[in-house]
Coordinates of C-alpha atoms and ligand atoms in Angstrom, one line a residue:
M1 CA 0.0 0.0 0.0
I2 CA 1.4 3.4 -0.9
D3 CA 1.2 6.0 1.9
N4 CA 0.5 9.3 0.3
K5 CA 0.1 11.4 3.5
R6 CA 2.2 14.5 3.1
K7 CA 2.7 15.3 6.7
K8 CA 3.5 12.6 9.3
L9 CA 2.9 12.7 13.0
V10 CA 5.6 11.3 15.2
L11 CA 5.2 10.5 18.9
G12 CA 8.3 10.8 21.0
I13 CA 8.7 9.1 24.3
E14 CA 11.6 10.0 26.6
T15 CA 12.2 8.3 30.0
S16 CA 16.0 7.9 30.1
C17 CA 16.5 9.5 33.5
D18 CA 14.2 11.5 35.8
E19 CA 12.2 13.5 33.2
T20 CA 9.1 12.0 31.7
G21 CA 8.5 13.4 28.2
L22 CA 5.7 12.7 25.7
A23 CA 5.5 14.8 22.6
I24 CA 4.1 14.8 19.1
V25 CA 5.8 16.5 16.1
E26 CA 4.6 17.0 12.6
K27 CA 7.1 16.3 9.8
E28 CA 6.9 17.2 6.2
K29 CA 9.6 16.0 3.8
E30 CA 12.5 18.4 3.4
K31 CA 11.1 20.6 6.2
P32 CA 12.0 20.7 9.9
P33 CA 9.7 19.0 12.4
K34 CA 7.1 21.2 14.2
I35 CA 6.0 20.6 17.8
L36 CA 2.3 20.0 18.2
V37 CA 2.3 18.8 21.8
N38 CA 5.2 18.6 24.3
L39 CA 4.4 17.3 27.8
I40 CA 7.2 17.1 30.3
F41 CA 7.1 16.0 33.9
S42 CA 10.3 16.8 35.9
Q43 CA 11.2 15.0 39.1
N44 CA 13.7 17.7 40.2
Q45 CA 11.7 18.4 43.4
I46 CA 11.7 14.7 44.4
H47 CA 15.5 14.2 43.8
S48 CA 16.4 17.5 45.5
Q49 CA 15.8 15.8 48.8
T50 CA 18.5 13.2 48.0
K51 CA 20.8 15.8 46.2
G52 CA 20.8 13.5 43.1
V53 CA 18.7 11.0 41.2
V54 CA 17.9 7.7 43.0
P55 CA 17.3 5.3 40.0
E56 CA 14.6 3.2 41.7
I57 CA 12.6 6.3 42.7
A58 CA 13.0 7.8 39.2
A59 CA 11.6 4.6 37.6
R60 CA 8.7 4.4 40.0
E61 CA 7.8 8.0 39.3
Q62 CA 8.0 7.4 35.6
V63 CA 5.5 4.5 36.0
A64 CA 3.1 6.8 38.0
K65 CA 3.3 9.8 35.7
I66 CA 3.4 8.3 32.2
F67 CA -0.1 7.0 32.0
P68 CA -1.9 10.2 33.1
M69 CA 0.3 12.1 30.7
L70 CA -0.7 9.7 27.9
Q71 CA -4.3 10.4 28.7
D72 CA -3.7 14.1 28.3
L73 CA -1.9 13.6 25.1
K74 CA -4.7 11.5 23.7
K75 CA -7.2 14.3 24.4
K76 CA -5.1 16.6 22.1
I77 CA -4.3 14.1 19.3
P78 CA -5.9 10.6 19.0
F79 CA -3.5 7.7 18.6
K80 CA -5.0 6.7 15.3
N81 CA -3.6 9.8 13.7
I82 CA 0.0 9.1 14.7
D83 CA 2.2 7.6 12.0
Y84 CA 5.4 6.6 13.9
I85 CA 6.4 6.0 17.5
G86 CA 9.9 7.1 18.5
V87 CA 11.3 6.0 21.9
T88 CA 14.6 6.5 23.7
A89 CA 16.3 3.1 23.8
G90 CA 19.5 4.3 25.6
P91 CA 21.8 5.4 27.1
G92 CA 20.2 5.9 30.5
L93 CA 18.9 4.3 33.7
I94 CA 17.6 0.8 32.9
G95 CA 14.5 1.0 35.1
S96 CA 13.5 4.4 33.6
L97 CA 14.2 3.4 30.1
L98 CA 12.1 0.2 30.4
V99 CA 9.0 2.3 31.3
G100 CA 9.2 4.2 28.0
I101 CA 10.2 1.2 25.9
N102 CA 7.4 -1.0 27.3
L103 CA 4.8 1.8 26.6
A104 CA 6.2 2.2 23.1
K105 CA 6.0 -1.5 22.4
T106 CA 2.4 -1.7 23.7
L107 CA 1.3 1.2 21.5
S108 CA 3.1 -0.1 18.5
Y109 CA 1.5 -3.5 18.8
S110 CA -2.0 -2.3 19.7
F111 CA -2.3 0.5 17.1
K112 CA -0.1 -1.1 14.4
K113 CA 2.3 1.8 14.3
P114 CA 5.9 1.5 13.3
L115 CA 8.4 1.8 16.1
I116 CA 11.8 3.7 16.0
A117 CA 14.6 3.3 18.5
V118 CA 16.2 6.6 19.3
N119 CA 19.6 7.2 20.8
H120 CA 19.2 9.8 23.6
L121 CA 22.5 11.5 22.8
S122 CA 21.8 12.1 19.1
A123 CA 18.3 13.2 20.1
H124 CA 19.7 16.1 22.1
L125 CA 21.2 17.5 18.9
Y126 CA 17.7 17.6 17.3
S127 CA 16.2 20.1 19.8
A128 CA 17.7 23.0 17.9
F129 CA 15.7 22.0 14.8
L130 CA 12.3 22.2 16.1
Y131 CA 11.9 25.8 15.3
N132 CA 11.8 26.4 11.5
R133 CA 15.3 25.4 10.9
E134 CA 16.4 22.6 8.6
M135 CA 19.5 20.6 9.6
E136 CA 22.5 21.1 7.3
F137 CA 25.6 18.9 7.1
P138 CA 28.4 18.6 8.0
A139 CA 28.1 20.0 11.5
I140 CA 30.0 19.6 14.8
G141 CA 27.8 18.5 17.6
L142 CA 28.6 19.3 21.3
I143 CA 26.5 17.3 23.7
V144 CA 26.7 18.4 27.3
S145 CA 24.4 16.6 29.7
G146 CA 24.3 15.0 33.1
G147 CA 25.8 11.8 31.9
H148 CA 27.8 12.8 28.8
T149 CA 30.1 15.4 27.4
S150 CA 30.9 14.6 23.8
L151 CA 32.0 16.2 20.6
V152 CA 30.8 14.6 17.4
L153 CA 31.0 15.1 13.7
M154 CA 27.6 14.9 12.0
K155 CA 28.0 14.0 8.4
S156 CA 24.4 13.1 7.8
H157 CA 21.4 12.0 9.8
R158 CA 22.8 8.5 9.7
E159 CA 26.5 9.1 10.2
I160 CA 27.4 10.6 13.5
K161 CA 31.1 10.1 14.4
L162 CA 32.6 10.6 17.9
L163 CA 35.5 13.0 18.0
G164 CA 36.1 13.2 21.7
Q165 CA 34.4 12.8 25.1
T166 CA 35.0 13.1 28.8
L167 CA 37.5 10.8 30.3
D168 CA 35.8 10.9 33.7
D169 CA 32.8 13.0 34.9
A170 CA 30.4 14.7 32.6
A171 CA 30.0 18.5 32.8
G172 CA 26.5 18.2 34.2
E173 CA 27.6 15.6 36.7
A174 CA 30.4 18.0 37.8
F175 CA 27.8 20.8 38.2
D176 CA 25.6 18.5 40.3
K177 CA 28.5 17.3 42.5
V178 CA 30.0 20.8 43.1
A179 CA 26.5 22.1 44.0
A180 CA 26.2 19.3 46.5
L181 CA 29.7 20.1 47.9
L182 CA 28.7 23.8 48.3
N183 CA 25.2 22.8 49.7
L184 CA 23.4 24.7 46.9
G185 CA 20.8 22.1 46.1
Y186 CA 19.8 19.9 43.1
P187 CA 19.9 20.0 40.1
G188 CA 23.3 21.5 40.5
G189 CA 23.4 23.4 37.2
P190 CA 20.7 25.9 37.9
A191 CA 21.8 26.1 41.5
I192 CA 25.4 27.0 40.6
E193 CA 24.1 29.4 38.0
K194 CA 22.0 31.2 40.5
A195 CA 24.8 31.4 43.1
A196 CA 27.2 32.7 40.4
Q197 CA 24.9 35.6 39.5
V198 CA 25.4 37.2 42.9
A199 CA 29.2 36.7 42.9
D200 CA 31.7 39.6 42.4
Q201 CA 32.7 37.8 39.2
K202 CA 36.4 38.6 39.6
R203 CA 39.2 36.1 39.6
E204 CA 40.9 37.2 42.8
L205 CA 39.7 34.8 45.3
F206 CA 39.8 31.4 43.6
F207 CA 41.9 30.0 40.7
L208 CA 40.5 26.7 39.5
P209 CA 42.1 24.7 36.7
R210 CA 40.8 24.5 33.1
P211 CA 41.3 20.8 32.6
L212 CA 42.9 19.6 29.2
I213 CA 42.3 23.1 27.7
D214 CA 45.7 23.2 26.1
Q215 CA 46.0 19.6 25.1
N216 CA 45.8 18.8 21.5
N217 CA 42.8 16.5 21.7
L218 CA 39.0 16.8 21.9
N219 CA 38.6 15.1 25.2
F220 CA 37.3 16.5 28.5
S221 CA 38.0 15.9 32.2
F222 CA 35.9 17.4 35.0
S223 CA 36.6 15.3 38.0
G224 CA 39.8 17.1 39.0
L225 CA 37.8 20.4 38.9
K226 CA 35.4 19.0 41.4
T227 CA 38.4 18.0 43.6
A228 CA 39.8 21.5 43.3
V229 CA 36.6 22.9 44.6
L230 CA 36.5 20.4 47.4
R231 CA 40.1 21.5 48.4
E232 CA 39.0 25.2 48.5
T233 CA 36.1 24.3 50.9
K234 CA 38.5 22.5 53.2
K235 CA 40.9 25.4 53.5
K236 CA 38.5 27.5 55.6
R237 CA 34.9 28.0 56.4
L238 CA 33.5 30.0 53.4
T239 CA 31.1 32.9 53.7
Q240 CA 28.0 33.0 51.5
Q241 CA 29.7 35.5 49.3
E242 CA 32.9 33.3 48.9
M243 CA 30.7 30.4 48.2
S244 CA 29.0 32.3 45.3
Q245 CA 32.5 33.4 44.1
L246 CA 33.6 29.8 44.0
A247 CA 30.5 28.7 42.1
W248 CA 31.2 31.5 39.6
E249 CA 34.8 30.4 39.1
F250 CA 33.7 26.8 38.7
Q251 CA 31.1 27.8 36.1
E252 CA 33.7 29.9 34.3
A253 CA 36.2 27.0 34.2
V254 CA 33.6 24.6 32.7
V255 CA 32.3 27.2 30.2
E256 CA 35.8 28.1 29.0
V257 CA 36.8 24.5 28.5
L258 CA 33.6 23.8 26.5
V259 CA 34.1 26.9 24.3
E260 CA 37.7 26.2 23.6
K261 CA 37.2 22.5 22.8
L262 CA 34.4 23.3 20.4
S263 CA 36.7 25.8 18.7
Q264 CA 39.5 23.2 18.5
A265 CA 37.0 20.7 17.0
R266 CA 36.0 23.2 14.3
L267 CA 39.7 23.9 13.5
K268 CA 40.6 20.2 13.4
T269 CA 37.7 19.2 11.1
G270 CA 37.4 22.4 9.0
V271 CA 33.7 22.3 9.8
S272 CA 32.3 25.6 11.1
R273 CA 28.6 24.8 11.7
A274 CA 28.1 23.7 15.3
I275 CA 25.0 22.4 17.1
L276 CA 24.7 22.3 20.9
G277 CA 22.5 19.9 22.9
G278 CA 22.1 18.7 26.5
G279 CA 20.9 20.0 29.8
V280 CA 24.1 22.1 30.5
V281 CA 23.2 24.1 27.4
A282 CA 20.5 25.7 29.5
N283 CA 23.3 27.5 31.3
Q284 CA 23.1 31.3 30.5
R285 CA 26.8 31.9 30.8
L286 CA 27.6 29.1 28.3
R287 CA 24.8 30.4 26.0
E288 CA 26.2 33.9 26.2
K289 CA 29.9 32.9 25.6
I290 CA 29.3 30.3 22.9
G291 CA 26.6 32.4 21.3
R292 CA 29.2 35.0 20.4
E293 CA 30.8 32.5 18.0
K294 CA 29.5 32.4 14.4
E295 CA 27.4 29.6 13.0
V296 CA 26.5 28.1 16.4
I297 CA 23.0 26.7 16.7
I298 CA 21.6 26.6 20.3
P299 CA 18.3 25.0 21.2
P300 CA 15.7 27.1 23.1
L301 CA 16.1 26.9 26.9
K302 CA 13.1 24.6 27.5
L303 CA 14.3 22.1 24.9
S304 CA 17.9 21.9 26.2
T305 CA 17.1 19.5 29.1
D306 CA 15.4 16.1 28.5
N307 CA 12.1 16.2 26.6
G308 CA 10.0 14.1 24.3
A309 CA 10.1 16.5 21.4
M310 CA 13.8 16.0 20.7
V311 CA 13.1 12.2 20.6
A312 CA 10.2 12.7 18.2
A313 CA 12.3 15.1 16.1
R314 CA 15.2 12.6 15.7
A315 CA 12.7 9.8 15.1
S316 CA 11.0 11.9 12.3
Y317 CA 14.2 12.0 10.3
L318 CA 15.0 8.3 11.0
A319 CA 11.5 7.5 9.8
E320 CA 12.3 9.2 6.5
L321 CA 15.4 6.9 6.2
G322 CA 13.2 3.9 6.8
E323 CA 14.9 3.0 10.1
K324 CA 12.0 1.1 11.7
I325 CA 12.3 -1.8 14.3
D326 CA 9.7 -4.5 15.1
W327 CA 8.3 -4.1 18.6
R328 CA 9.5 -7.6 19.4
D329 CA 13.1 -6.6 18.6
I330 CA 13.6 -3.3 20.4
K331 CA 16.0 -3.7 23.4
V332 CA 16.8 -1.5 26.3
R333 CA 20.4 -0.3 26.0
P334 CA 21.5 1.5 29.2
A335 CA 25.1 2.0 27.8
L336 CA 24.2 2.6 24.2
P337 CA 27.1 4.5 22.5
L338 CA 26.5 7.2 19.9
Ligands
KG4_401 O1 20.3 16.5 29.3 P1 19.8 16.4 30.7 O2 18.5 17.0 31.0 O3 19.8 14.9 31.2 C1 20.8 14.0 30.8 O4 20.7 13.5 29.7 O5 21.7 13.8 31.6 O6 21.0 17.1 31.6 C2 20.9 17.2 32.9 C3 22.1 18.0 33.5 C4 22.2 18.0 35.0 O7 23.5 17.6 35.4 C5 21.9 19.5 35.3 O8 22.6 19.9 36.5 C6 22.4 20.2 34.1 O9 22.0 19.3 33.0 N1 21.8 21.5 33.9 C7 22.6 22.6 33.9 C8 21.6 23.7 33.9 N2 20.4 23.2 33.8 C9 20.5 21.8 33.8 N3 23.9 22.9 34.0 C10 24.3 24.1 34.0 N4 23.5 25.2 34.0 C11 22.1 25.0 33.9 N5 21.3 26.1 33.9
ZN402 ZN1 19.7 14.2 28.3

């Protein structure tokens, strides 16, 4: 049977960590996807009590929230109108991923809709293309999230090659750990950002390292930076103002490294177009500094952290490439590489 429908509707399901995301995008060939619905439930408040995500609690909350969200989604667009179902298959927390995958399998089987397995990391790079912007290749991708910090070369929708990544902690993880050290709360990124806003913003009090910044490679390392912050907190009892100053210096260190490594990646590959993705891209200081560079595409704030729309967007391009998977064959992949 020939399918002549010009516009396809793609459902995106995201449950790789503590956000529950369900979204529907509309995709027309040779045009960027458009968001029709984007529902997100964040568990930040729950995990702020434990200063970090507790996987078992995250998965239980996913189970509790995803069905009421599905009911809301159904009121806006009936399932029968959906053409494809995209779901995050990994990387992420196994319990959380299983919630999304099992829902996707059930919907695919019950409504006879093709299923598409989506890599969470590549999905982050598709957030920037949900607003009237068609993706062009080649492009450098910089993914900065809670679990990953990676530079990639995007040659096409199919070909995404890893150029470098963190050797230890991810940038977001460092934000979370440093915020916990300074007692600023969870998630650490927004907490550090807020503390840094009231700092003097002068480099007189603290001098933190810029790890690997001068090394001729595209790797990152953030665990030493966290140890350097810990050392400062051990030297003496810090005042509130000093704490903010330390948060500011830490944020500067991370942002400088990210900006410099992206610039090295552009030089090394000769590719100037760059796309950013991942929760840390919500950071205003990073947006401001990296935004000064030419040809850098930054997703809107709301779409930087985990959401279903980026999964639906990535799935909408994979659907055009014919990358479907039978519901019986999709597997949860907690350590899925790019
Ligand atoms: O992409 P994401 O939502 O989830 C993962 O795939 O990991 O990223 C979450 C990470 C957390 O570590 C969080 O602290 C960080 O993104 N983050 C930020 C900001 N907002 C979230 N980091 C720095 N500044 C922010 N404003
Ligand atoms: Zn993410």
